[in-house]
Amino acid sequence: MGTFEYQVVAGLLFLIGAAGVLIRRNLIVVFMSIEMMLNAANLSLVAFSRQWGNLDGQVLVFMVIVVAAVEVAVGLAILISLIRNRDSVNVEDATLLKW
Amino acid sequence: MTPPVLDVGAILPMIIVAAGAVLMPLFEVLLARMIQQKRTWLSRPMTRELAGTMMAFGTALILGTALIFTLGGFLRPDRVFNADHPLIRLDAMALFLNAVVLLSAIMTVLISIRYLAELRNNRGEYYALLLASVLGMMLLTSAMDLLMLFLALELMTIPIYALAGYQRSSLRSNESALKYFVIGSFASGLLLYGTALLYGATGTLALDLIGQARFDQENPVALVGAGLLVIGLVFKVGGVPFHQWAPDVYEGAPTSVTGFMATAVKVAAFGALIRVMAVALGPSQDQFYVPLWVIAVLSMTVGNVMALIQRSVKRMLAYSSIAHAGYAMVGICVGTDEAYAAVLFYLLVYTFMSLGAFAVLAMATRERTQSGEIGDLAGLHATRPFFAAVMAICMFALAGIPGTGGFMGKFKLFEATIARWSATPADQGLLWLAVIGVLNSAVSLYYYLRVPVAMYMEDPRAGETEQPGSGFFGWLVLATCAAAIFLLGLMPQDLGLFWNLDPLAGAAAAADALR
């Protein structure tokens, strides 16, 4: 497989992730979609890294993996404090703040 | 291949802040334990309270030390740090913005002591998270590589997610943190995918090497990548049409955190945006002129129009911060050195006037009316004349009344816009940019003046006569903001007489050294 095929897969994953964040209502699924966006970028970076023959992209991928883990830890902590105050993981129930 | 030289002296402020962020939580536990052993008659909540206050002073001290070293580097412009270091470059612009960020953080810490004590929630992790976020901001303004940019951006925002949800028992705070988290992570995803595409198009992550590539229709991968990168950053500064999160998040977060988010986060994100625009996308700036023009005009107009119809002061200030992001975007859209200098100066002024307003809001409205309705401020003049005076000064400055820093900042921005227009008179868009900006300032006068009108001309609500005090540090922050607004407005050049530090010349030098 050449770089192009990898990029198509990465692009599709990214679009699925972005659509998931925008459309899905369950917060756990939204979190998973965010992870999917980051991992689509990772796949793209690794494929480009092989194409260019340097390691810059792969180094960035390692950093992104760490950041994604940190992000999801904070996100789940926020979710837990929300669930403690109100038993719901549905985005549409978060309606206290609006214009 | 020689390893890059590391000038430890120049990155000393970052080292100090990083050490503080790591050691503070440990220090807090030890401190609480020590107090418990020595003063066994203190109850457990009291112990935490006392430890939290001491942590606050420690944090202010750390930030103050970092600020002094940053200003020290700023006074010696010959010492541009590590021009050939691949990841960060501490030039005059980074030092200028780092100083602004540190100032904002110090003032936030000082108002937080009393504010958090009233919430019965003054704990050490608040300050540790704040320090971590400040470290991210300092790296973000100096990032010269997309790897560093992404890491610094995440280091800046992830602690802010936690800070927005700091009041764990409050549903509003939870919701604010959740919205910020989802939108912020989405923006990070866009930015990262943009980074990947830029890497694919150019084979490098260094901003200056990316700048050698061409961005046009023949190179769609680079164009889309650059677009996603810029969109990710515009999300962070809250420019329209990527602004919807800002009012909700600002309203729900604790007010002291809101002040920090509205100033420091915005300043750092604008620093990254300026560097990306000037270094990486500078040679092909024309490709991005129209989108940036649209974002600037929309941000100014939507921010001001939506602010008109808000009843909550906190939401009004959130929309006003969107409008001010629009004014700063004008400078980025114009894209001359003079315009970048005007943006830097504007960010300095904006930090004082916006943080001053949020500080008054944090101290003057009680936490049970969290949204800070405008009616809560009615008659503030009678109960707390000093709060009312500072709030009025901040409102006048935000509206851009002559004599205040807000006017000087806008004047410099529109002056740079007109200067570029007279250089290329065919480009009517630049003239319209300035005209729309001035018209928007006039519109904004209406809603900013509602606050002084409520404070000075209406009677206090029944039973609202007793207002909490500010404490010495709150007083100090408010006095600093008010003094800085007038000094920056009346004599931005003459400040050098006192301090050997001229904000206008500093901003100009910073923009010069950028490329």
XYZ file of C-alpha atoms in Angstrom:
614
model
C 0.000 0.000 0.000
C 1.253 3.467 -0.803
C 0.905 6.636 1.198
C -2.272 7.592 -0.614
C -4.274 4.615 0.627
C -3.168 5.253 4.185
C -4.217 8.868 3.834
C -7.647 7.879 2.556
C -8.168 5.609 5.557
C -6.897 8.323 7.917
C -9.160 10.909 6.314
C -12.191 8.630 6.636
C -11.389 7.897 10.281
C -11.055 11.618 10.930
C -14.388 12.379 9.287
C -16.113 9.581 11.216
C -14.629 10.913 14.449
C -15.605 14.513 13.710
C -19.126 13.446 12.741
C -19.333 11.428 15.955
C -18.463 14.452 18.081
C -21.009 16.596 16.292
C -23.895 14.111 16.016
C -23.770 11.556 18.819
C -25.498 12.404 22.097
C -23.895 9.926 24.471
C -20.877 11.557 26.087
C -18.880 8.331 26.272
C -19.295 7.931 22.514
C -18.323 11.572 22.038
C -15.115 10.943 23.994
C -14.394 7.902 21.859
C -14.949 9.958 18.727
C -12.436 12.539 19.928
C -9.904 9.751 20.413
C -10.681 8.585 16.889
C -9.876 12.047 15.489
C -6.511 12.061 17.267
C -5.710 8.544 16.098
C -6.655 9.387 12.509
C -4.072 12.161 12.689
C -1.588 9.657 14.150
C -2.096 7.245 11.271
C -1.677 10.064 8.806
C 1.524 11.239 10.538
C 3.065 7.776 10.529
C 2.265 7.241 6.857
C 3.727 10.616 5.912
C 6.738 9.897 8.085
C 7.454 6.778 6.028
C 6.928 8.675 2.803
C 9.385 11.433 3.748
C 11.850 9.083 5.366
C 12.306 11.138 8.528
C 11.153 10.501 12.079
C 9.594 13.883 12.949
C 6.090 12.580 12.415
C 6.606 9.452 14.490
C 8.035 11.436 17.385
C 4.923 13.612 17.300
C 2.780 10.444 17.361
C 4.354 9.359 20.643
C 3.577 12.759 22.138
C -0.006 12.607 20.858
C -0.546 9.197 22.453
C 0.474 10.635 25.830
C -1.649 13.742 25.359
C -4.653 11.639 24.360
C -4.317 9.561 27.526
C -4.097 12.692 29.662
C -7.029 14.259 27.891
C -9.274 11.263 28.377
C -8.310 11.051 32.065
C -9.382 14.641 32.641
C -12.473 14.170 30.487
C -13.655 11.113 32.419
C -13.010 12.931 35.706
C -15.225 15.777 34.507
C -17.847 13.267 33.421
C -17.807 11.530 36.803
C -18.310 14.779 38.695
C -21.199 15.559 36.340
C -22.781 12.130 36.891
C -22.489 12.547 40.651
C -24.616 15.673 40.430
C -27.022 14.383 37.819
C -27.535 10.842 36.598
C -27.113 11.265 32.878
C -24.426 10.921 30.241
C -26.546 12.585 27.589
C -25.309 15.803 25.991
C -28.831 17.123 25.591
C -29.337 17.162 29.354
C -26.529 19.689 29.731
C -28.756 22.675 29.152
C -28.225 24.840 32.216
C -26.075 27.343 30.352
C -27.500 28.830 27.216
C -28.582 32.086 25.742
C 25.455 16.918 14.050
C 25.893 19.222 17.024
C 23.211 19.182 19.680
C 21.286 22.470 20.024
C 22.698 24.868 22.587
C 20.513 25.281 25.638
C 20.776 28.639 27.340
C 19.476 27.766 30.790
C 19.458 31.402 31.894
C 16.993 32.373 29.194
C 14.493 29.621 29.934
C 14.834 30.119 33.693
C 11.269 31.544 34.023
C 9.869 28.373 32.458
C 11.998 26.169 34.671
C 10.782 28.018 37.754
C 7.128 27.701 36.751
C 7.563 24.025 35.823
C 9.232 23.231 39.142
C 6.432 25.048 40.933
C 3.746 23.115 39.067
C 5.380 19.796 39.923
C 6.340 20.491 43.528
C 3.268 22.443 44.652
C 0.899 19.459 45.187
C 3.585 17.656 47.173
C 4.308 20.773 49.164
C 0.623 21.173 49.982
C 0.300 17.716 51.493
C 3.402 18.209 53.629
C 2.243 21.640 54.679
C -1.244 20.470 55.690
C 0.349 17.703 57.704
C 2.743 20.062 59.439
C -0.039 22.456 60.381
C -2.149 19.573 61.637
C 0.622 18.392 63.931
C 1.510 21.811 65.284
C -2.003 23.205 65.617
C -4.096 20.217 66.554
C -6.931 22.470 67.704
C -7.569 23.495 64.100
C -10.337 21.564 62.388
C -9.548 19.703 59.186
C -11.302 22.186 56.844
C -9.477 25.048 58.581
C -6.188 23.277 58.018
C -6.857 22.911 54.314
C -7.920 26.532 54.194
C -4.703 27.709 55.783
C -2.613 25.434 53.549
C -4.481 26.738 50.512
C -3.749 30.344 51.435
C -0.077 29.586 51.913
C -0.052 27.788 48.558
C -1.544 30.884 46.975
C 1.250 33.056 48.336
C 3.827 30.515 47.216
C 2.327 30.498 43.728
C 2.278 34.289 43.561
C 5.929 34.277 44.616
C 6.884 31.743 41.932
C 5.015 33.644 39.241
C 6.515 36.918 40.435
C 10.045 35.518 40.241
C 9.368 34.201 36.756
C 7.992 37.618 35.775
C 11.106 39.396 37.037
C 13.358 37.056 35.040
C 11.155 37.466 31.971
C 11.343 41.257 32.213
C 15.082 40.912 32.764
C 15.376 39.078 29.456
C 13.170 41.713 27.860
C 15.468 44.535 28.955
C 18.341 42.897 27.099
C 17.056 42.552 23.555
C 20.484 41.428 22.348
C 19.853 38.151 24.068
C 17.391 36.569 21.665
C 17.405 33.092 23.006
C 18.463 30.213 20.820
C 17.679 31.535 17.393
C 18.740 28.169 16.043
C 17.010 25.983 18.611
C 14.565 23.822 16.694
C 11.717 23.784 19.176
C 11.398 27.108 20.953
C 12.564 30.613 20.306
C 12.394 33.152 23.110
C 12.447 36.336 21.090
C 11.083 39.693 22.155
C 7.527 38.756 21.196
C 7.583 35.630 23.348
C 9.047 37.570 26.282
C 6.466 40.336 25.883
C 3.535 37.895 25.823
C 5.033 35.780 28.618
C 5.187 38.895 30.772
C 1.516 39.613 29.993
C 0.533 36.008 30.777
C 2.472 36.027 34.051
C 0.918 39.345 35.075
C -2.534 37.966 34.376
C -1.763 34.791 36.341
C -0.435 36.722 39.347
C -3.535 38.901 39.470
C -5.734 35.804 39.124
C -3.992 34.140 42.067
C -4.382 37.248 44.206
C -8.132 37.539 43.572
C -8.582 33.785 43.964
C -7.554 33.739 47.631
C -10.628 35.573 48.877
C -12.931 34.228 46.171
C -12.133 30.566 46.839
C -12.236 31.094 50.593
C -15.823 32.291 50.196
C -16.619 29.125 48.249
C -14.997 27.114 51.071
C -12.873 25.529 48.394
C -9.400 27.051 48.652
C -7.143 24.107 47.913
C -3.696 23.592 46.560
C -4.508 21.812 43.322
C -6.095 24.992 42.007
C -2.719 26.717 42.093
C -0.814 23.704 40.767
C -3.183 23.506 37.786
C -2.806 27.236 37.240
C 0.986 26.948 37.204
C 0.887 24.043 34.743
C -1.358 26.050 32.468
C 0.953 29.088 32.682
C 3.888 26.882 31.675
C 1.912 25.752 28.634
C 1.195 29.364 27.713
C 4.826 30.392 28.027
C 5.883 27.551 25.723
C 3.034 28.272 23.329
C 4.111 31.874 22.701
C 7.652 30.732 21.923
C 6.945 27.515 19.973
C 8.810 27.337 16.665
C 7.791 23.793 15.818
C 4.376 22.232 15.350
C 5.277 19.488 17.834
C 5.983 22.092 20.507
C 2.924 24.082 19.487
C 0.623 21.086 19.938
C 2.173 20.002 23.239
C 2.128 23.539 24.660
C -1.454 24.072 23.554
C -2.546 20.891 25.323
C -0.500 21.723 28.416
C -2.266 25.064 28.480
C -5.829 23.833 27.970
C -6.027 20.529 29.850
C -5.484 22.178 33.271
C -8.039 24.816 32.252
C -10.649 22.087 31.670
C -10.082 20.962 35.233
C -10.102 24.549 36.538
C -13.414 25.305 34.796
C -14.913 22.346 36.651
C -13.172 23.234 39.898
C -16.408 23.602 41.868
C -17.264 19.964 41.720
C -20.550 20.290 43.580
C -21.909 22.924 41.223
C -23.779 21.671 38.193
C -22.988 24.850 36.284
C -19.271 24.386 36.817
C -19.487 20.717 35.716
C -21.342 21.676 32.608
C -18.927 24.460 31.782
C -15.960 22.097 32.106
C -17.692 19.479 29.985
C -18.505 21.885 27.173
C -15.004 23.316 27.222
C -13.545 19.823 27.193
C -15.581 18.553 24.247
C -15.131 21.687 22.130
C -11.494 22.113 23.127
C -10.612 18.508 22.295
C -12.442 18.811 18.993
C -10.371 21.905 18.190
C -7.185 20.072 19.188
C -8.171 17.243 16.857
C -8.612 19.682 13.969
C -5.291 21.329 14.775
C -3.495 18.006 14.959
C -4.920 16.784 11.664
C -3.894 20.089 10.123
C -0.412 19.504 11.503
C -0.351 16.030 9.947
C -1.387 17.390 6.544
C 1.204 20.189 6.713
C 3.832 17.595 7.575
C 2.699 15.528 4.640
C 2.934 18.470 2.282
C 6.325 19.745 3.453
C 8.063 16.865 5.232
C 8.911 18.971 8.277
C 7.291 20.225 11.457
C 9.472 23.339 11.873
C 7.483 26.522 11.292
C 10.228 28.355 9.412
C 10.800 25.434 7.040
C 7.064 25.114 6.440
C 7.184 28.815 5.563
C 9.292 27.983 2.507
C 6.492 25.910 0.987
C 3.904 27.469 -1.252
C 0.274 27.452 -0.284
C -1.979 27.668 -3.293
C -4.475 25.680 -5.313
C -1.711 23.515 -6.768
C -0.884 22.284 -3.283
C -4.293 21.483 -1.760
C -2.911 19.287 1.045
C -0.840 22.160 2.426
C -3.720 24.584 2.016
C -6.206 22.370 3.873
C -3.609 21.628 6.556
C -2.862 25.297 7.131
C -6.574 26.027 7.201
C -7.237 23.389 9.870
C -4.284 24.662 11.921
C -5.590 28.225 11.839
C -9.146 27.070 12.628
C -7.857 25.172 15.658
C -6.182 28.332 16.963
C -9.189 30.531 16.170
C -11.277 28.122 18.277
C -8.977 28.845 21.200
C -9.237 32.627 20.892
C -12.997 32.367 20.422
C -13.362 33.981 17.001
C -16.705 33.728 15.172
C -17.866 31.262 13.739
C -16.005 29.094 16.263
C -17.191 30.979 19.349
C -20.339 29.242 20.572
C -18.588 27.564 23.488
C -17.222 30.793 24.973
C -20.311 32.313 26.657
C -21.423 29.012 28.195
C -17.988 28.116 29.465
C -17.263 31.607 30.785
C -20.579 31.779 32.576
C -20.366 28.422 34.309
C -16.732 28.496 35.404
C -15.726 30.069 38.730
C -15.338 33.806 38.069
C -11.655 33.920 38.962
C -11.004 31.157 36.398
C -13.147 32.957 33.843
C -10.968 36.039 34.166
C -7.894 33.905 33.605
C -9.445 32.145 30.596
C -10.589 35.373 29.014
C -7.162 37.005 29.290
C -4.172 34.664 29.581
C -5.488 31.851 27.355
C -6.448 34.352 24.698
C -3.089 36.151 24.889
C -1.126 32.916 24.522
C -3.310 31.612 21.689
C -2.918 34.919 19.845
C 0.837 34.602 20.321
C 0.770 31.218 18.598
C -1.533 32.565 15.892
C 0.784 35.512 15.167
C 3.782 33.213 14.977
C 2.032 30.751 12.686
C 0.777 33.544 10.432
C 4.061 35.452 10.325
C 6.582 32.616 10.208
C 4.880 29.605 8.627
C 2.205 31.187 6.458
C 3.763 34.643 6.042
C 5.118 34.220 2.488
C 1.690 33.136 1.260
C -0.318 35.453 3.457
C -2.607 36.574 0.639
C -4.210 33.128 0.534
C -5.493 33.658 4.061
C -6.445 37.301 3.782
C -10.106 36.781 2.888
C -10.912 34.103 5.521
C -9.193 36.162 8.232
C -11.045 39.283 7.089
C -14.365 37.439 7.389
C -13.455 36.059 10.830
C -12.399 39.493 12.096
C -15.542 41.256 10.863
C -17.876 38.492 12.075
C -16.199 38.332 15.496
C -16.499 42.063 16.047
C -20.093 42.274 14.829
C -21.549 39.085 16.337
C -19.727 39.629 19.646
C -21.043 43.152 20.033
C -24.588 42.471 18.828
C -24.993 39.423 21.071
C -23.560 41.334 24.030
C -26.332 43.900 23.591
C -29.063 41.444 24.559
C -27.412 39.774 27.567
C -28.797 40.225 31.067
C -25.933 38.512 32.867
C -22.784 40.619 33.181
C -20.613 37.520 32.948
C -22.172 36.497 29.630
C -21.957 40.061 28.398
C -18.243 40.097 29.163
C -17.900 36.739 27.392
C -19.430 38.154 24.212
C -17.363 41.295 24.632
C -14.235 39.103 24.779
C -15.313 37.602 21.436
C -15.629 41.121 20.044
C -12.171 42.014 21.362
C -10.745 38.880 19.770
C -12.235 40.302 16.578
C -10.389 43.617 17.043
C -7.118 41.738 17.545
C -7.881 39.612 14.462
C -8.005 42.854 12.474
C -4.313 43.300 13.229
C -3.506 39.716 12.238
C -5.496 40.125 9.025
C -3.560 43.302 8.142
C -0.349 41.413 8.798
C 2.281 44.159 8.727
C 4.908 44.456 11.469
C 3.180 47.579 12.674
C -0.120 45.695 12.911
C 1.444 42.816 14.877
C 2.936 45.370 17.282
C -0.528 46.900 17.674
C -1.995 43.443 18.416
C 0.632 42.812 21.110
C -0.050 46.193 22.710
C -3.800 45.561 22.478
C -3.432 42.213 24.245
C -1.564 43.929 27.086
C -4.277 46.559 27.503
C -7.071 44.003 27.106
C -5.600 41.880 29.893
C -5.839 44.748 32.368
C -9.303 45.930 31.420
C -10.915 42.516 31.137
C -9.286 41.047 34.225
C -10.214 44.166 36.206
C -13.868 43.719 35.236
C -13.877 40.010 36.113
C -12.107 40.755 39.410
C -14.831 43.199 40.438
C -17.444 40.660 39.372
C -15.751 37.937 41.435
C -15.681 40.138 44.512
C -18.908 42.106 44.240
C -21.492 39.509 43.262
C -22.214 36.719 45.640
C -21.758 33.219 44.471
C -25.381 32.206 44.902
C -26.310 34.479 42.001
C -23.633 32.873 39.911
C -24.427 34.349 36.570
C -23.881 37.874 37.913
C -27.042 39.598 36.710
C -26.671 43.274 35.954
C -29.172 43.986 38.733
C -26.714 42.545 41.271
C -24.448 45.485 40.598
C -27.223 48.059 41.116
C -26.254 50.661 43.673
C -22.748 49.288 44.050
C -21.599 52.888 44.198
C -23.283 53.347 47.563
C -22.065 50.123 49.182
C -18.608 49.688 47.626
C -17.518 52.893 45.891
C -14.054 51.566 45.030
C -15.420 48.484 43.246
C -17.859 50.662 41.337
C -15.137 53.096 40.281
C -12.809 50.366 39.010
C -15.661 48.599 37.200
C -16.634 51.871 35.534
C -13.021 52.504 34.464
C -12.784 48.997 32.992
C -16.085 49.437 31.141
C -14.984 52.785 29.690
C -11.664 51.228 28.656
C -13.362 48.225 27.018
C -15.636 50.606 25.123
C -12.578 52.562 23.986
C -13.212 55.982 25.553
C -10.247 58.329 24.868
C -7.880 58.653 27.790
C -8.003 54.941 28.599
C -5.735 52.176 27.374
C -8.606 50.670 25.400
C -8.718 53.729 23.152
C -4.958 53.720 22.619
C -5.009 50.017 21.714
C -7.813 50.394 19.176
C -6.217 53.556 17.796
C -2.945 51.728 17.131
C -4.792 48.823 15.473
C -6.852 50.959 13.126
C -3.888 53.229 12.453
C -1.933 50.197 11.218
C -4.926 49.124 9.117
C -5.223 52.557 7.485
C -1.451 52.690 6.990
C -1.517 49.492 4.969
C -4.581 50.704 3.081
C -2.804 53.900 2.035
C 0.112 51.781 0.841
C -2.247 49.709 -1.327
C -5.292 51.948 -1.912
C -6.797 49.472 -4.363
C -7.663 47.182 -1.471
C -10.956 48.631 -0.245
C -11.368 45.722 2.179
C -8.796 47.206 4.536
C -10.652 50.502 4.700
C -13.888 48.672 5.438
C -12.133 46.690 8.148
C -11.257 49.922 9.962
C -14.715 51.441 9.358
C -16.544 48.348 10.642
C -14.221 48.264 13.656
C -14.959 51.876 14.581
C -18.712 51.386 14.093
C -18.579 48.336 16.337
C -16.821 50.337 19.047
C -19.689 52.806 18.915
C -22.260 49.996 19.271
C -20.367 48.486 22.180
C -20.604 51.764 24.090
C -24.308 51.085 24.670
C -23.949 47.843 26.581
C -20.766 48.762 28.412
C -22.411 51.926 29.728
C -25.363 49.956 31.098
C -23.079 48.712 33.892
C -22.004 52.147 35.206
C -25.621 53.312 34.853
C -26.791 50.427 37.047
C -24.010 51.019 39.560
C -24.356 54.770 39.889
C -27.983 55.613 39.098
C -30.019 52.733 40.480
C -30.787 51.927 44.072
C -29.467 48.748 45.601
C -31.909 45.877 45.809
C -33.594 45.387 49.144
C -31.514 43.255 51.467
C -28.434 43.564 49.264
C -26.799 46.307 51.282
C -24.066 44.189 52.770
C -21.300 43.471 50.269
C -18.278 41.280 50.929
C -14.998 43.149 51.176
C -12.082 42.787 48.823
C -9.187 42.248 51.195
C -5.809 43.846 50.637
C -4.798 41.700 47.664
C -8.079 42.186 45.860
C -7.659 45.915 46.404
C -4.132 45.718 45.040
C -5.277 43.940 41.860
C -8.080 46.422 41.223
C -5.789 49.399 41.840
C -3.158 47.942 39.500
C -5.711 47.398 36.727
C -7.136 50.895 37.057
C -3.683 52.512 37.160
C -2.430 50.461 34.205
C -5.483 51.361 32.103
C -4.835 55.076 32.601
C -1.057 54.865 32.237
C -1.317 52.864 29.007
C -3.964 55.249 27.721
C -2.414 58.580 28.591
C 1.304 58.026 28.220
C 2.260 54.684 26.703
C 5.608 56.125 25.629
C 6.432 57.842 28.912
C 6.081 54.684 30.972
C 9.729 54.149 30.129
C 10.641 56.993 32.454
C 9.547 54.999 35.472
C 10.467 51.574 34.431
C 12.899 51.630 31.567
C 10.279 49.597 29.770
C 8.181 51.068 26.999
C 5.205 48.862 26.107
C 4.716 50.453 22.681
C 8.368 50.275 21.672
C 8.559 46.812 23.232
C 5.663 45.598 21.127
C 7.210 47.144 18.013
C 10.612 45.588 18.700
C 8.921 42.256 19.302
C 7.183 42.403 15.928
C 10.447 43.367 14.236
C 12.296 40.396 15.657
C 9.562 37.985 14.643
C 10.801 36.939 11.241
